[in-house]
Coordinates of C-alpha atoms in Angstrom, one line a residue:
X1293 CA 6.7 -12.9 11.3
X1294 CA 4.1 -11.1 12.8
X1295 CA 4.2 -7.5 11.6
X1296 CA 4.5 -4.2 13.3
X1297 CA 1.8 -1.7 12.6
X1298 CA 3.7 1.7 13.3
X1299 CA 0.5 3.4 12.7
X1300 CA -3.1 3.2 11.9
X1301 CA -4.5 5.3 8.9
X1302 CA -8.5 6.0 9.2
X1303 CA -8.3 8.0 6.5
X1304 CA -11.1 6.9 4.0
X1305 CA -13.7 8.1 1.4
X1306 CA -16.5 7.2 3.6
X1307 CA -18.5 9.2 6.7
X1308 CA -17.1 7.7 10.3
X1309 CA -21.1 6.7 10.7
X1310 CA -20.6 4.3 7.8
X1311 CA -17.4 3.0 8.9
X1312 CA -19.3 1.6 12.2
X1313 CA -20.0 -2.0 11.5
X1314 CA -19.8 -5.6 13.5
X1315 CA -17.8 -7.7 12.0
X1316 CA -18.0 -10.4 14.9
X1317 CA -19.6 -12.9 13.0
X1318 CA -18.2 -12.4 9.5
X1319 CA -16.1 -15.0 8.4
X1320 CA -15.5 -13.8 4.1
X1321 CA -15.8 -16.3 1.7
X1322 CA -12.8 -15.4 -0.6
X1323 CA -9.8 -16.4 -2.0
X1324 CA -6.6 -14.8 -0.5
X1325 CA -3.9 -15.4 -2.8
X1326 CA -0.1 -13.4 -3.5
X1327 CA -0.6 -10.9 -5.6
X1328 CA -0.2 -10.9 -9.5
X1329 CA 0.4 -8.8 -12.2
X1330 CA -3.1 -9.4 -13.4
X1331 CA -4.1 -7.7 -10.1
X1332 CA -2.3 -4.5 -10.3
X1333 CA -5.2 -2.2 -12.2
X1334 CA -7.9 -3.3 -9.3
X1335 CA -5.4 -2.8 -6.6
X1336 CA -4.4 0.3 -8.1
X1337 CA -7.8 1.3 -8.4
X1338 CA -9.1 0.1 -4.9
X1339 CA -6.0 2.2 -3.4
X1340 CA -7.2 5.8 -5.4
X1341 CA -10.6 4.7 -3.6
X1342 CA -9.7 4.3 -0.5
X1343 CA -7.0 7.0 0.5
X1344 CA -8.4 9.6 -2.1
X1345 CA -6.6 12.5 -0.3
X1346 CA -3.4 10.4 0.5
X1347 CA 0.0 11.1 -0.9
X1348 CA 0.6 8.3 -3.3
X1349 CA -2.6 8.6 -5.0
X1350 CA -1.6 12.4 -5.6
X1351 CA 1.3 10.9 -7.9
X1352 CA -1.0 9.1 -10.0
X1353 CA -2.1 5.6 -11.1
X1354 CA 0.9 5.2 -13.3
X1355 CA 2.9 5.8 -10.2
X1356 CA 0.7 3.3 -7.8
X1357 CA 1.1 0.8 -11.1
X1358 CA 4.7 1.0 -10.9
X1359 CA 5.0 0.9 -7.1
X1360 CA 2.9 -2.2 -6.8
X1361 CA 4.8 -4.2 -9.4
X1362 CA 7.9 -3.4 -7.7
X1363 CA 6.4 -4.3 -4.3
X1364 CA 5.3 -7.8 -5.9
X1365 CA 8.5 -8.5 -6.9
X1366 CA 10.8 -7.6 -3.8
X1367 CA 11.8 -10.3 -1.9
X1368 CA 11.3 -8.5 1.7
X1369 CA 7.6 -7.8 1.1
X1370 CA 4.4 -10.0 1.0
X1371 CA 1.8 -9.2 -1.2
X1372 CA -1.9 -10.9 -0.7
X1373 CA -5.2 -9.8 -2.2
X1374 CA -8.7 -11.1 -1.4
X1375 CA -10.7 -12.4 -4.4
X1376 CA -14.5 -12.4 -4.8
X1377 CA -15.1 -14.4 -8.5
X1378 CA -11.8 -13.5 -9.9
X1379 CA -12.2 -9.9 -8.6
X1380 CA -9.8 -8.0 -6.5
X1381 CA -11.7 -6.6 -3.3
X1382 CA -9.2 -5.8 -1.3
X1383 CA -5.4 -6.5 -0.4
X1384 CA -2.5 -5.7 1.7
X1385 CA 1.3 -5.7 1.4
X1386 CA 3.7 -6.2 4.6
X1387 CA 7.5 -5.6 4.9
X1388 CA 9.3 -8.5 6.2
X1389 CA 12.4 -5.6 6.4
X1390 CA 11.3 -1.7 5.8
X1391 CA 14.8 -0.9 5.1
X1392 CA 15.6 -3.5 3.0
X1393 CA 12.2 -2.7 1.2
X1394 CA 13.0 1.0 0.3
X1395 CA 16.2 -0.3 -0.9
X1396 CA 14.9 -2.8 -2.8
X1397 CA 12.8 -0.3 -4.5
X1398 CA 14.9 2.4 -5.2
X1399 CA 17.5 -0.1 -6.7
X1400 CA 15.1 -1.8 -9.0
X1401 CA 12.3 0.9 -9.6
X1402 CA 14.0 4.3 -9.4
X1403 CA 14.4 5.6 -12.5
X1404 CA 10.2 4.4 -13.5
X1405 CA 9.1 6.1 -9.9
X1406 CA 11.1 9.4 -10.4
X1407 CA 9.9 9.6 -14.0
X1408 CA 6.1 9.5 -12.2
X1409 CA 6.8 12.0 -9.6
X1410 CA 9.1 14.4 -12.2
X1411 CA 5.4 14.2 -14.1
X1412 CA 3.5 15.5 -11.4
X1413 CA 6.1 18.3 -10.7
X1414 CA 4.7 21.2 -12.6
X1415 CA 1.4 20.8 -10.9
X1416 CA 2.6 20.4 -7.6
X1417 CA 6.2 21.6 -7.1
X1418 CA 5.8 20.1 -3.3
X1419 CA 5.7 16.7 -4.5
X1420 CA 9.1 16.4 -4.7
X1421 CA 10.0 17.5 -1.3
X1422 CA 7.2 15.1 -0.2
X1423 CA 8.7 12.1 -2.3
X1424 CA 12.0 12.6 -0.5
X1425 CA 10.6 12.5 2.9
X1426 CA 8.6 9.4 2.4
X1427 CA 11.8 7.9 0.6
X1428 CA 14.0 8.7 3.6
X1429 CA 11.3 8.3 6.6
X1430 CA 13.7 4.3 7.4
X1431 CA 16.5 6.2 7.7
X1432 CA 14.9 9.0 9.8
X1433 CA 13.2 6.7 12.0
X1434 CA 16.6 5.0 13.6
X1435 CA 16.1 2.2 15.9
X1436 CA 12.5 3.3 16.4
X1437 CA 11.3 1.4 13.2
X1438 CA 9.8 -2.2 13.6
X1439 CA 11.8 -4.6 10.9
X1440 CA 8.8 -5.8 9.9
X1441 CA 5.5 -3.7 8.9
X1442 CA 2.3 -3.6 7.6
X1443 CA 2.6 -1.4 4.5
X1444 CA -1.0 -0.7 3.1
X1445 CA -4.0 -2.4 3.9
X1446 CA -7.5 -1.3 1.8
X1447 CA -10.6 -3.1 1.2
X1448 CA -12.9 -1.9 -2.0
X1449 CA -16.1 0.1 -0.9
X1450 CA -18.3 -2.7 -1.6
X1451 CA -16.7 -5.3 0.5
X1452 CA -16.1 -3.5 3.7
X1453 CA -17.3 -4.5 7.4
X1454 CA -17.4 -8.4 6.4
X1455 CA -14.1 -9.1 8.2
X1456 CA -12.2 -9.1 5.0
X1457 CA -9.2 -6.8 6.6
X1458 CA -8.7 -8.8 9.2
X1459 CA -8.8 -12.2 7.4
X1460 CA -6.2 -10.3 5.2
X1461 CA -3.9 -9.3 8.0
X1462 CA -4.1 -12.9 9.6
X1463 CA -3.1 -14.3 6.3
X1464 CA -0.5 -11.9 6.3
X1465 CA 1.0 -12.7 9.8
X1466 CA 1.0 -16.3 8.6
X1467 CA 3.0 -16.1 5.8

């Protein structure tokens, strides 16, 4: 199945000038494989580094660990990592059915995820409302939400501009 890209995030820790790169001839020599538990720590760090001002990293590394462990196990997702000498340098998560993904996460991980959100509330009470909005967005979109969706794509700082993101998306679409 080809995944629909609902929105494109350009938020990054790098300046716009640093984002300019020519990847026309790039062909990354990396191993792309399914995400495993042993990859989660690197995936969490890459997510935090790639989206430092985003909502999910504001919930903390423990929340992201719980989330990615749940995403790996959800039958409606494809979670891949790019490895360079056994080190995770990028990852992508795609939902085959976005609504099903949210239901699966809520059924299997709701207690653990809720605990992480509640731990952050004293510092930022708005987290509860933002979490509610994030959880209910598939319902709000009604018929406008594609069945399949690219959920997140992130590349480690030192591995950007080498065609790795494109390679991950091509492999994701092939799964």
